[in-house]
């Protein structure tokens, strides 16, 4: 049993998956350029985008190391509302 378990662990592929904080951000279309620049700056992974009449909603994930800095910057923008959705 021990030998079989050891051989299985040696041959198993290791999958590295970083932890990400998931957010939803809602803003006016006029702020799209500013928001996209910040998402690019913090290497955010956009998972969904919804365009409404005057509003844009983006779902994205970022690494925990940049999460607090990025949310602080977004909260300082006047027409931007950001919600923490979860952690993956």
XYZ file of N, CA, C and O in Angstrom:
352
model
N 0.822 -1.192 0.000
C 0.000 0.000 0.000
C 0.863 1.251 0.000
O 0.590 2.188 -0.756
N 1.855 1.308 0.859
C 2.718 2.491 0.940
C 3.448 2.729 -0.373
O 3.563 3.872 -0.819
N 3.958 1.661 -0.985
C 4.683 1.804 -2.246
C 3.753 2.292 -3.339
O 4.105 3.178 -4.126
N 2.569 1.770 -3.386
C 1.591 2.176 -4.394
C 1.209 3.646 -4.220
O 1.141 4.404 -5.193
N 0.986 4.065 -3.000
C 0.630 5.463 -2.734
C 1.780 6.393 -3.098
O 1.563 7.458 -3.698
N 3.004 6.013 -2.779
C 4.166 6.833 -3.088
C 4.343 6.971 -4.600
O 4.598 8.060 -5.108
N 4.203 5.879 -5.347
C 4.338 5.919 -6.794
C 3.243 6.789 -7.428
O 3.500 7.530 -8.380
N 2.048 6.720 -6.890
C 0.950 7.537 -7.407
C 1.226 9.015 -7.194
O 1.011 9.837 -8.094
N 1.721 9.375 -6.015
C 2.034 10.771 -5.732
C 3.186 11.283 -6.590
O 3.191 12.432 -7.021
N 4.152 10.453 -6.855
C 5.294 10.852 -7.681
C 4.850 11.110 -9.114
O 5.289 12.065 -9.749
N 3.975 10.274 -9.628
C 3.545 10.394 -11.015
C 2.403 11.393 -11.220
O 2.116 11.774 -12.357
N 1.779 11.849 -10.146
C 0.647 12.774 -10.275
C 1.122 14.149 -10.735
O 2.200 14.611 -10.365
N 0.309 14.785 -11.563
C 0.617 16.135 -12.014
C 0.210 17.128 -10.935
O -0.837 16.995 -10.313
N 1.056 18.116 -10.735
C 0.760 19.162 -9.761
C 0.096 20.328 -10.492
O 0.603 20.810 -11.497
N -1.020 20.759 -9.978
C -1.742 21.869 -10.578
C -1.685 23.050 -9.623
O -2.146 22.971 -8.492
N -1.086 24.153 -10.084
C -1.014 25.374 -9.290
C -2.123 26.310 -9.724
O -2.225 26.672 -10.892
N -2.944 26.686 -8.786
C -4.046 27.592 -9.075
C -4.036 28.700 -8.029
O -4.318 28.448 -6.853
N -3.706 29.931 -8.438
C -3.630 31.015 -7.452
C -5.007 31.386 -6.912
O -6.021 31.257 -7.600
N -5.031 31.853 -5.693
C -6.263 32.326 -5.067
C -6.584 33.692 -5.658
O -5.710 34.526 -5.844
N -7.857 33.914 -5.959
C -8.283 35.193 -6.515
C -9.503 35.718 -5.759
O -10.374 34.943 -5.370
N -9.516 37.030 -5.570
C -10.685 37.703 -5.022
C -11.566 38.116 -6.195
O -11.087 38.705 -7.164
N -12.853 37.793 -6.116
C -13.786 38.102 -7.192
C -14.587 39.356 -6.848
O -15.056 39.510 -5.713
N -14.735 40.229 -7.840
C -15.448 41.490 -7.650
C -16.436 41.736 -8.778
O -16.275 41.217 -9.879
N -17.413 42.574 -8.466
C -18.337 43.092 -9.464
C -18.250 44.608 -9.367
O -18.317 45.176 -8.274
N -18.070 45.266 -10.491
C -17.965 46.718 -10.517
C -19.011 47.265 -11.473
O -19.213 46.718 -12.551
N -19.718 48.312 -11.032
C -20.759 48.948 -11.837
C -20.396 50.422 -11.962
O -20.067 51.073 -10.971
N -20.461 50.927 -13.184
C -20.056 52.316 -13.414
C -20.715 52.855 -14.671
O -21.297 52.105 -15.458
N -20.624 54.157 -14.846
C -21.158 54.820 -16.027
C -20.234 54.565 -17.216
O -19.021 54.415 -17.050
N -20.808 54.548 -18.388
C -20.036 54.285 -19.600
C -18.902 55.295 -19.779
O -17.849 54.964 -20.304
N -19.094 56.526 -19.291
C -18.068 57.570 -19.406
C -16.776 57.196 -18.673
O -15.704 57.683 -19.016
N -16.870 56.345 -17.640
C -15.697 55.947 -16.857
C -15.027 54.680 -17.377
O -14.107 54.164 -16.742
N -15.487 54.168 -18.509
C -14.973 52.896 -19.026
C -13.459 52.919 -19.227
O -12.769 51.977 -18.828
N -12.924 53.970 -19.793
C -11.490 54.034 -20.041
C -10.693 53.989 -18.739
O -9.715 53.241 -18.628
N -11.117 54.768 -17.736
C -10.407 54.782 -16.446
C -10.455 53.414 -15.773
O -9.451 52.933 -15.235
N -11.620 52.785 -15.801
C -11.779 51.478 -15.168
C -10.914 50.434 -15.876
O -10.209 49.651 -15.227
N -10.939 50.426 -17.195
C -10.166 49.432 -17.941
C -8.659 49.619 -17.727
O -7.915 48.637 -17.648
N -8.203 50.851 -17.611
C -6.785 51.097 -17.332
C -6.387 50.536 -15.975
O -5.316 49.940 -15.836
N -7.245 50.719 -14.977
C -6.947 50.183 -13.649
C -6.973 48.656 -13.636
O -6.130 48.016 -13.001
N -7.942 48.062 -14.330
C -7.995 46.600 -14.398
C -6.738 46.049 -15.072
O -6.189 45.033 -14.641
N -6.281 46.723 -16.105
C -5.068 46.288 -16.791
C -3.843 46.471 -15.895
O -2.979 45.595 -15.830
N -3.783 47.578 -15.178
C -2.650 47.862 -14.287
C -2.495 46.774 -13.225
O -1.385 46.380 -12.883
N -3.609 46.285 -12.703
C -3.578 45.278 -11.634
C -3.741 43.850 -12.158
O -3.974 42.930 -11.383
N -3.614 43.655 -13.453
C -3.692 42.321 -14.070
C -4.957 41.566 -13.679
O -4.926 40.372 -13.373
N -6.067 42.260 -13.706
C -7.351 41.643 -13.369
C -7.793 40.726 -14.501
O -7.581 41.017 -15.672
N -8.393 39.623 -14.124
C -8.933 38.680 -15.102
C -10.437 38.914 -15.212
O -11.202 38.595 -14.296
N -10.868 39.501 -16.317
C -12.277 39.807 -16.526
C -13.010 38.521 -16.908
O -12.620 37.828 -17.831
N -14.080 38.223 -16.170
C -14.828 36.994 -16.413
C -16.159 37.249 -17.115
O -16.689 36.357 -17.764
N -16.715 38.456 -16.949
C -17.984 38.782 -17.607
C -18.124 40.291 -17.730
O -17.643 41.039 -16.881
N -18.781 40.721 -18.801
C -19.042 42.139 -19.028
C -20.474 42.303 -19.523
O -20.914 41.562 -20.398
N -21.187 43.250 -18.937
C -22.556 43.541 -19.346
C -22.664 45.033 -19.630
O -22.290 45.858 -18.803
N -23.177 45.367 -20.801
C -23.383 46.760 -21.177
C -24.879 47.053 -21.154
O -25.659 46.407 -21.834
N -25.275 48.049 -20.351
C -26.664 48.477 -20.301
C -26.826 49.791 -21.037
O -25.983 50.173 -21.847
N -27.898 50.497 -20.748
C -28.141 51.784 -21.406
C -27.046 52.790 -21.070
O -26.396 53.330 -21.950
N -26.881 53.077 -19.806
C -25.872 54.037 -19.374
C -24.817 53.416 -18.465
O -23.874 54.083 -18.075
N -25.006 52.160 -18.074
C -24.100 51.527 -17.119
C -23.380 50.340 -17.720
O -23.867 49.694 -18.634
N -22.209 50.090 -17.147
C -21.418 48.915 -17.510
C -21.178 48.129 -16.228
O -20.919 48.702 -15.173
N -21.298 46.798 -16.312
C -21.044 45.922 -15.170
C -19.968 44.924 -15.585
O -20.093 44.257 -16.608
N -18.901 44.845 -14.797
C -17.799 43.935 -15.085
C -17.551 43.050 -13.874
O -17.474 43.542 -12.743
N -17.425 41.761 -14.112
C -17.013 40.799 -13.095
C -15.555 40.453 -13.370
O -15.188 40.178 -14.516
N -14.722 40.453 -12.317
C -13.302 40.173 -12.511
C -12.691 39.580 -11.249
O -13.282 39.621 -10.174
N -11.509 39.008 -11.416
C -10.764 38.443 -10.303
C -9.358 39.007 -10.266
O -8.769 39.275 -11.310
N -8.839 39.203 -9.052
C -7.468 39.701 -8.869
C -6.803 38.930 -7.739
O -7.464 38.342 -6.892
N -5.485 38.976 -7.731
C -4.721 38.330 -6.671
C -4.912 39.076 -5.351
O -5.090 40.298 -5.349
N -4.862 38.370 -4.226
C -5.053 39.019 -2.923
C -4.024 40.118 -2.643
O -4.328 41.076 -1.944
N -2.845 40.009 -3.192
C -1.797 40.988 -2.921
C -2.128 42.377 -3.451
O -1.633 43.373 -2.927
N -2.965 42.480 -4.481
C -3.333 43.781 -5.045
C -4.795 44.139 -4.780
O -5.223 45.237 -5.115
N -5.514 43.247 -4.179
C -6.949 43.425 -3.990
C -7.294 44.684 -3.199
O -8.126 45.482 -3.622
N -6.676 44.890 -2.057
C -7.039 46.027 -1.207
C -6.659 47.357 -1.852
O -7.417 48.325 -1.773
N -5.496 47.418 -2.503
C -5.088 48.659 -3.173
C -6.066 49.014 -4.288
O -6.450 50.178 -4.441
N -6.438 48.028 -5.071
C -7.307 48.270 -6.208
C -8.703 48.699 -5.757
O -9.267 49.644 -6.298
N -9.250 48.041 -4.766
C -10.590 48.413 -4.308
C -10.598 49.819 -3.709
O -11.568 50.556 -3.879
N -9.533 50.186 -3.046
C -9.427 51.533 -2.482
C -9.451 52.590 -3.585
O -10.132 53.610 -3.473
N -8.736 52.343 -4.660
C -8.710 53.277 -5.786
C -10.090 53.360 -6.443
O -10.580 54.442 -6.743
N -10.738 52.220 -6.648
C -12.063 52.220 -7.256
C -13.091 52.949 -6.383
O -13.973 53.622 -6.891
N -12.982 52.797 -5.075
C -13.935 53.453 -4.180
C -13.772 54.969 -4.209
O -14.715 55.695 -3.908
N -12.596 55.457 -4.561
C -12.361 56.901 -4.645
C -12.894 57.504 -5.944
O -13.009 58.720 -6.035
N -13.189 56.675 -6.943
C -13.777 57.183 -8.182
C -15.254 57.487 -7.916
O -15.970 56.702 -7.296
N -15.734 58.593 -8.415
C -17.049 59.120 -8.047
C -18.214 58.215 -8.451
O -19.081 57.913 -7.649
N -18.260 57.766 -9.684
C -19.422 57.022 -10.181
C -19.221 55.508 -10.192
O -19.955 54.803 -10.867
N -18.253 55.012 -9.458
C -17.932 53.591 -9.507
C -18.383 52.917 -8.207
O -18.082 53.394 -7.113
N -19.108 51.805 -8.357
C -19.548 51.009 -7.195
C -18.924 49.630 -7.350
O -19.075 48.971 -8.379
N -18.195 49.190 -6.311
C -17.524 47.887 -6.376
C -18.008 47.011 -5.229
O -18.189 47.488 -4.111
N -18.253 45.729 -5.548
C -18.733 44.764 -4.557
C -17.813 43.552 -4.566
O -17.492 43.023 -5.640
N -17.428 43.090 -3.383
C -16.665 41.844 -3.263
C -17.638 40.686 -3.379
O -18.602 40.590 -2.607
N -17.410 39.797 -4.341
C -18.322 38.687 -4.597
C -17.895 37.425 -3.861
O -18.720 36.688 -3.344
N -16.588 37.169 -3.794
C -16.111 35.961 -3.136
C -14.645 35.710 -3.406
O -13.939 36.558 -3.944
N -14.192 34.527 -3.014
C -12.800 34.111 -3.188
C -12.782 32.745 -3.848
O -13.545 31.856 -3.477
N -11.914 32.608 -4.845
C -11.773 31.325 -5.536
C -10.337 30.886 -5.420
O -9.429 31.619 -5.598
